[in-house]
CSV table of C-alpha atoms (C1' of nucleotides) in Angstrom, one decimal:
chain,number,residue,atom,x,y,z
A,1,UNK,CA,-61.0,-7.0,-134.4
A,2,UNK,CA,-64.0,-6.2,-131.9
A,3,UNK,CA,-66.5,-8.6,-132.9
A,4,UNK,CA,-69.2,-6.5,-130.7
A,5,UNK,CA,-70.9,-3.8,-132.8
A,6,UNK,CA,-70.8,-1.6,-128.9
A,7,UNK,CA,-68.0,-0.8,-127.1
A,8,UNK,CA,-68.1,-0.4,-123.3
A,9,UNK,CA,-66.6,2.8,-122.4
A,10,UNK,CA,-63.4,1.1,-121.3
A,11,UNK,CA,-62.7,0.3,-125.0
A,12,UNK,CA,-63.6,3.6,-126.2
A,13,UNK,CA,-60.9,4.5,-124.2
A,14,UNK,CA,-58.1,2.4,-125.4
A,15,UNK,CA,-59.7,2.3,-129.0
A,16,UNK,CA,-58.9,6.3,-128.8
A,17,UNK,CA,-55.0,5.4,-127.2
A,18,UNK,CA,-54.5,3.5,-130.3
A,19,UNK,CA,-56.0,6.0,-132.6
A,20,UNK,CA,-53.5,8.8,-130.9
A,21,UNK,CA,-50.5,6.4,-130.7
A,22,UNK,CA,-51.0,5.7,-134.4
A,23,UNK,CA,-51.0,8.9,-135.8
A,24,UNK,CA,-48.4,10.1,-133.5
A,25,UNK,CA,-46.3,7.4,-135.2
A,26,UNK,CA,-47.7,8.1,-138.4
A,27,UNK,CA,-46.9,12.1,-138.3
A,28,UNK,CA,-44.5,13.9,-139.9
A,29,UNK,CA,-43.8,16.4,-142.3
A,30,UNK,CA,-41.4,13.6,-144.1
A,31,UNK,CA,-42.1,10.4,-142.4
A,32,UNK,CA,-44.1,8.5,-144.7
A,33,UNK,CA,-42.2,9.6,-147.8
A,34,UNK,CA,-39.3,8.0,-145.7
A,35,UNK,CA,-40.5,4.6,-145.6
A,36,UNK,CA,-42.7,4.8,-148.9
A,37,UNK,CA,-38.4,5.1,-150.6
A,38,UNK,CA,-37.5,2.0,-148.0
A,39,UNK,CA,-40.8,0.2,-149.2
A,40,UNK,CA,-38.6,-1.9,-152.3
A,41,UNK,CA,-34.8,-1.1,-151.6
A,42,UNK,CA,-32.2,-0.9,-149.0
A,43,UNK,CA,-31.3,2.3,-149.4
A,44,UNK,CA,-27.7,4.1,-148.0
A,45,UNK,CA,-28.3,8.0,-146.1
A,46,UNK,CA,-27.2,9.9,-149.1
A,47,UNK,CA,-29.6,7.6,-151.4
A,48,UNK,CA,-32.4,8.5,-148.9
A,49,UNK,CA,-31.4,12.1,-148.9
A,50,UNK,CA,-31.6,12.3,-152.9
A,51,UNK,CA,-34.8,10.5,-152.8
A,52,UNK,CA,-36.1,13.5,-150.6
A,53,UNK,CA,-35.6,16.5,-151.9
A,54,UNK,CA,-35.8,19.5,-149.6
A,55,UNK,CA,-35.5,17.9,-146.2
A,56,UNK,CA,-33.0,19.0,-144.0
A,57,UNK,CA,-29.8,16.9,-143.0
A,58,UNK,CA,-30.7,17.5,-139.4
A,59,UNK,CA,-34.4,16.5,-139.9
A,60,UNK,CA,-33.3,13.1,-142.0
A,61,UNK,CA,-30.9,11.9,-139.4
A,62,UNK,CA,-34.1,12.9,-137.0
A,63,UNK,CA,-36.1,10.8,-138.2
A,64,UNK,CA,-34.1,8.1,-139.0
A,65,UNK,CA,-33.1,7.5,-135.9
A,66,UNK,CA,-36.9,7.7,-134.2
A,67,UNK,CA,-37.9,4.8,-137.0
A,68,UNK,CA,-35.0,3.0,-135.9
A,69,UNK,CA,-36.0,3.7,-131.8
A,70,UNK,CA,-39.7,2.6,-133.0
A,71,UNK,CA,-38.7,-0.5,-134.7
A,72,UNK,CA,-39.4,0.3,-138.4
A,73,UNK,CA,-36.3,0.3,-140.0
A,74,UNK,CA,-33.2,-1.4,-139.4
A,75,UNK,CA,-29.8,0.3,-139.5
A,76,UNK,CA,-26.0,-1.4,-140.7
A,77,UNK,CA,-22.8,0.4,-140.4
A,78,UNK,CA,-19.9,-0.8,-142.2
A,79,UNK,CA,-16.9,0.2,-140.7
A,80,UNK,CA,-15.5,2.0,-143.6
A,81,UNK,CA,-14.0,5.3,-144.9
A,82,UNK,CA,-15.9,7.2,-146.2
A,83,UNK,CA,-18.7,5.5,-144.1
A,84,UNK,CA,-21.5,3.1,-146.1
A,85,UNK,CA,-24.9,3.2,-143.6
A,86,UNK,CA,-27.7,1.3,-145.0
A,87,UNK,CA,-31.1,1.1,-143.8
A,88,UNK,CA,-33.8,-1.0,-143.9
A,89,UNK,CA,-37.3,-1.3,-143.4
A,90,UNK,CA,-38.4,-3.7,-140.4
A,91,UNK,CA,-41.2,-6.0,-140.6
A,92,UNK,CA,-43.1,-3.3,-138.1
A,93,UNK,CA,-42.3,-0.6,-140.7
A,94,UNK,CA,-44.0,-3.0,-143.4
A,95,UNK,CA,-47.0,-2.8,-141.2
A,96,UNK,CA,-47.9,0.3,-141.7
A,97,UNK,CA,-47.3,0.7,-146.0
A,98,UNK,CA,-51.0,-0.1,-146.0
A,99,UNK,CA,-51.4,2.9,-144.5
A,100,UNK,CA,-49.6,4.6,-147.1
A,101,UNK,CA,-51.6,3.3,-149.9
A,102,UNK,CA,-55.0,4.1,-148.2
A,103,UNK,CA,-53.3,7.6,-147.8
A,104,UNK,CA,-52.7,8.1,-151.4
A,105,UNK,CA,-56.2,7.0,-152.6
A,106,UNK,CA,-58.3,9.2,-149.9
A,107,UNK,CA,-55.4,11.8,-150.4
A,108,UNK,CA,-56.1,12.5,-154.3
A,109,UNK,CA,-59.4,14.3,-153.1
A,110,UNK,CA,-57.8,17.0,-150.6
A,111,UNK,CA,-55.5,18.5,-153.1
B,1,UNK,CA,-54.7,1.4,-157.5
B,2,UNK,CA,-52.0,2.2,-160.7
B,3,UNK,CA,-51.6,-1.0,-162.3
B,4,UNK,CA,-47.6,-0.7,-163.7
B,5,UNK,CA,-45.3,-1.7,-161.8
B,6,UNK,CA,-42.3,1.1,-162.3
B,7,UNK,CA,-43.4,5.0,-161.1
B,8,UNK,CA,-42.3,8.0,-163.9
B,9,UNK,CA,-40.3,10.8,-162.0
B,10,UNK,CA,-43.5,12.7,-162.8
B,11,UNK,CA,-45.7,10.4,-161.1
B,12,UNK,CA,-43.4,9.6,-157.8
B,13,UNK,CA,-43.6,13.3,-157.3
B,14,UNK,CA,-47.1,13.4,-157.6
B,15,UNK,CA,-47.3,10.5,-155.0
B,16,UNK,CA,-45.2,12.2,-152.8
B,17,UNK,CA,-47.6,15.3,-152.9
B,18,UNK,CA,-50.7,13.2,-152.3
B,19,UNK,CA,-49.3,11.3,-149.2
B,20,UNK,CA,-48.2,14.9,-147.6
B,21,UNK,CA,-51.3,16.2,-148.6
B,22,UNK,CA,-52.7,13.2,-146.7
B,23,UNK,CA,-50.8,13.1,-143.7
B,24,UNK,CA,-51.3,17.3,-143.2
B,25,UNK,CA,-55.3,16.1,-143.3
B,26,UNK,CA,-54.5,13.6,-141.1
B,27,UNK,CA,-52.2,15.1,-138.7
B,28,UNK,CA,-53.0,16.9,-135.1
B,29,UNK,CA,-53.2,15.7,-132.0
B,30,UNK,CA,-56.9,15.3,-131.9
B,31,UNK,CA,-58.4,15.3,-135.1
B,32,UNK,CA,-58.4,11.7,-135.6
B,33,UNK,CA,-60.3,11.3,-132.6
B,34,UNK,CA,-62.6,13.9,-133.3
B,35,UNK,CA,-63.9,12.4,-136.6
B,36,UNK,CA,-63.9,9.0,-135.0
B,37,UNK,CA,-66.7,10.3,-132.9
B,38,UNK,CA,-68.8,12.0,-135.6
B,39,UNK,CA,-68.6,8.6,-137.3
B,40,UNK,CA,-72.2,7.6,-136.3
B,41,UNK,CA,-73.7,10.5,-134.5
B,42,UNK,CA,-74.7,14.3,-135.6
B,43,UNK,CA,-72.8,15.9,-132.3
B,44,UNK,CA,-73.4,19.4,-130.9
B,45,UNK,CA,-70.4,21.2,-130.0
B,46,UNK,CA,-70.8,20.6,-126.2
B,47,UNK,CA,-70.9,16.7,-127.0
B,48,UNK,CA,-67.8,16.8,-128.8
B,49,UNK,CA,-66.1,18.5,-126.0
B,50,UNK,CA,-67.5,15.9,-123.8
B,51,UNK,CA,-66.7,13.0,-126.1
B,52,UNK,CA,-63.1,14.3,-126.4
B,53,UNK,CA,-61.9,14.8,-122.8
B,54,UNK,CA,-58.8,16.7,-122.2
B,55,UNK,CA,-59.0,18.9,-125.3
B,56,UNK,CA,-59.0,22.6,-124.5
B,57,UNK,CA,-61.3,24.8,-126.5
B,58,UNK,CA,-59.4,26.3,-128.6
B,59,UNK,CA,-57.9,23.7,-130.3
B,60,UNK,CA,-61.4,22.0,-130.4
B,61,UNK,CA,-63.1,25.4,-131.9
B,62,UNK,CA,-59.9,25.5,-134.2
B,63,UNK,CA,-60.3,21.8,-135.1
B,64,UNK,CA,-63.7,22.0,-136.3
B,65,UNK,CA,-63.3,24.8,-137.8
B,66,UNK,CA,-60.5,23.7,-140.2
B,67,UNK,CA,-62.1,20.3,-140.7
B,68,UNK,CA,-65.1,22.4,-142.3
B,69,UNK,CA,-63.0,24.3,-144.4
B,70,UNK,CA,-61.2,21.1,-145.5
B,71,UNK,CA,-64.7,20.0,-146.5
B,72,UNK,CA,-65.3,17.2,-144.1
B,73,UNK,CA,-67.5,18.6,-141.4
B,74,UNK,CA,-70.6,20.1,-141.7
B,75,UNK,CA,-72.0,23.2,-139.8
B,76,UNK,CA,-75.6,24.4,-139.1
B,77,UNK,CA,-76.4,26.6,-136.4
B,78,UNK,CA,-79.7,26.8,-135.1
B,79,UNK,CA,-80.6,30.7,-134.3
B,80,UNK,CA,-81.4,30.1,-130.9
B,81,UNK,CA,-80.2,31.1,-127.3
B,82,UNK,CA,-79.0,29.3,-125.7
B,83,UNK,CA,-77.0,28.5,-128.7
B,84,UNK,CA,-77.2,25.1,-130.8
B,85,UNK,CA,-74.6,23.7,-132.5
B,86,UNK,CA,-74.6,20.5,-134.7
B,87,UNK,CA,-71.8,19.1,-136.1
B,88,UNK,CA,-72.0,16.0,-138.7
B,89,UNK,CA,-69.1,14.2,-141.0
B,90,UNK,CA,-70.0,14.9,-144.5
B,91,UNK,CA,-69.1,12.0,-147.0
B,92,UNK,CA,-65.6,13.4,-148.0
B,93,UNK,CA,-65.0,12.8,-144.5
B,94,UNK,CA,-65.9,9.8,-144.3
B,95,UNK,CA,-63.5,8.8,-147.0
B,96,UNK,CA,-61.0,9.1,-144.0
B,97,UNK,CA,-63.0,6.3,-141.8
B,98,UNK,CA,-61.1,3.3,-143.2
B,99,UNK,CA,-57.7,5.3,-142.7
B,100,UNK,CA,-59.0,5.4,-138.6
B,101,UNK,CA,-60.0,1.8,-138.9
B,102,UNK,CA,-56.6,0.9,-140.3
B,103,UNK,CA,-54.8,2.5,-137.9
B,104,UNK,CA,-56.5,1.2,-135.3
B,105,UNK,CA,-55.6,-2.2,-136.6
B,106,UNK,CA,-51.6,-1.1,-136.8
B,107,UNK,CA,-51.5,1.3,-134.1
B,108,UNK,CA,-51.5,-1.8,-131.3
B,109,UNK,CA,-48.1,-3.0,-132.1
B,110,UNK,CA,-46.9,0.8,-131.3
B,111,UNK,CA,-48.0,0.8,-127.7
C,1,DT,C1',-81.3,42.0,-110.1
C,2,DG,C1',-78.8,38.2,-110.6
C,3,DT,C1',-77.7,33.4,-112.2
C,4,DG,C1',-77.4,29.8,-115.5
C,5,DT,C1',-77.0,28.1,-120.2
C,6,DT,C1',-74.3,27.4,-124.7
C,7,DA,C1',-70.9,28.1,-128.0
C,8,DC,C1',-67.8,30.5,-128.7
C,9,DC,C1',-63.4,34.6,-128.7
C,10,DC,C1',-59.0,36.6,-127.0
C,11,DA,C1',-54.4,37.5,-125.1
C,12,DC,C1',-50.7,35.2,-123.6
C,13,DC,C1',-47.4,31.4,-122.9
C,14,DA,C1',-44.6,26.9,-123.5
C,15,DA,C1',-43.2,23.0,-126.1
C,16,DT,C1',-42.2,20.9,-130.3
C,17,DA,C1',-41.1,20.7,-135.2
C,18,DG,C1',-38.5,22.1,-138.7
C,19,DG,C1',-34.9,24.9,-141.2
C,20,DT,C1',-29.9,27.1,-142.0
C,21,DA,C1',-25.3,27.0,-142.1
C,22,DA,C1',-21.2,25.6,-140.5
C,23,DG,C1',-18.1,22.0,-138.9
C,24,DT,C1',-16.0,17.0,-138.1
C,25,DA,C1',-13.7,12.3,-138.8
C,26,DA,C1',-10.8,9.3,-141.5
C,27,DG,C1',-8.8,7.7,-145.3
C,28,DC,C1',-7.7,8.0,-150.5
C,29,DA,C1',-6.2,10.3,-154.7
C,30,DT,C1',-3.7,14.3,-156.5
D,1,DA,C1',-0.2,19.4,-148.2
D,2,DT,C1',-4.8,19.6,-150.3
D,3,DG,C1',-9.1,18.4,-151.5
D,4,DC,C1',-12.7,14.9,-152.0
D,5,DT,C1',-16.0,11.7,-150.1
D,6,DT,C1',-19.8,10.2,-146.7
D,7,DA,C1',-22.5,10.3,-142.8
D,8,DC,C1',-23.2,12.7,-139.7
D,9,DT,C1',-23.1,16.8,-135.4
D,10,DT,C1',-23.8,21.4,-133.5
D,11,DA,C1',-25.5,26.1,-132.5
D,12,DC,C1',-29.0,29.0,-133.6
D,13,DC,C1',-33.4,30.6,-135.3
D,14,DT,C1',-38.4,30.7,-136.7
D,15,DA,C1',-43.0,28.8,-137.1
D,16,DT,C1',-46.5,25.9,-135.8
D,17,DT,C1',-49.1,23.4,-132.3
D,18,DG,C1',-51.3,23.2,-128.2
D,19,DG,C1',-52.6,24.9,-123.5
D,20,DT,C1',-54.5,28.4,-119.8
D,21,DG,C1',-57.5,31.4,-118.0
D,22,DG,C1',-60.3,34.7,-118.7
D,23,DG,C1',-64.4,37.2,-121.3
D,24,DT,C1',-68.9,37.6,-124.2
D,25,DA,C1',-73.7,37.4,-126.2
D,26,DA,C1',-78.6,36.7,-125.5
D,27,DC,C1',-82.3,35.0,-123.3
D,28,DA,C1',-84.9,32.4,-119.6
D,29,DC,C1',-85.9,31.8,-115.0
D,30,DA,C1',-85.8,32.8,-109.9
DNA sequence: TGTGTTACCCACCAATAGGTAAGTAAGCAT
DNA sequence: ATGCTTACTTACCTATTGGTGGGTAACACA
């Protein structure tokens, strides 16, 4: 990225808006376990429901709709009855399932 | 990291712990931000607060405090008035440097 | 006596995150 | 007519997070 070892203060500055912006995006009680289901399969509401047990409808639909706001997943309505809503991850929600596997290494020693 | 390819319920439970776990660690507004600035430098608690501007206190006091009981900051006290304070990351917190340096690297597309 | 220094603590408040339980639309099968 | 299915919505509540503005200890120095 920087190829300068020192950062003027101006960098500090957005280095630490990026920091914040990222974990904001990040954060979450259910976020990540959202897109670690997405990571391999298209996955319909009820699927991703199943797949985590114990949130709450209101929370899922939350949340599904601020990945889809940020870009990270994708969502497809087929105008049926009863409804079929797939969703997707994005590109820009691939981005950050690095994160996830640096998270689950560095996580193992905090439990 | 786990060389198979398909996850035992078991095991994507267990995931599932570890990257909560992780993003609880993770998680606050400032903490990030904080350990990003203990990354090179042993820090008394004034420099912290000056490092981090816009934090209040409380939440700074309450943030360091936490990260010590989590194991990843260090505390000495010097017994002297006025007081001193040094703060320094110990190396289980510095098993959370790359996760900063990643998200630095993914956080840009968010801003 | 009074002021400055440093690293805190405390009471109180507001905003956000998350949870609970109920309800809804629209069609199909019984 | 009734119930089942699916993907939601809504009202209400609690808990957590973070902020504000004050106070305190203990000594040194003027």
């Amino acid at each position: 990225m920087t190829p300068e070892t020192k950062q003027t203060s101006e960098e500090i500055i957005t280095t630490e808006l990026i920091i914040k912006k990222a974990v904001e995006v990040i954060c979450g009680k259910w976020r990540m376990i959202i897109i670690h289901l997405l990571r391999e399969k298209v996955l319909r509401y009820g699927e991703i429901k199943r797949g985590v047990p114990g949130i709450s409808e209101k929370v899922l639909v939350h949340e599904l709709k601020q990945l889809v706001e940020l870009g990270m997943v994708e969502k497809e309505s087929f105008g049926e009855v009863p409804p079929r809503v797939e969703y997707r991850l994005t590109d820009k929600g691939r981005t950050i399932l690095p994160v996830i596997d640096l998270l689950r290494e560095v996580g193992r020693a905090f439990i």
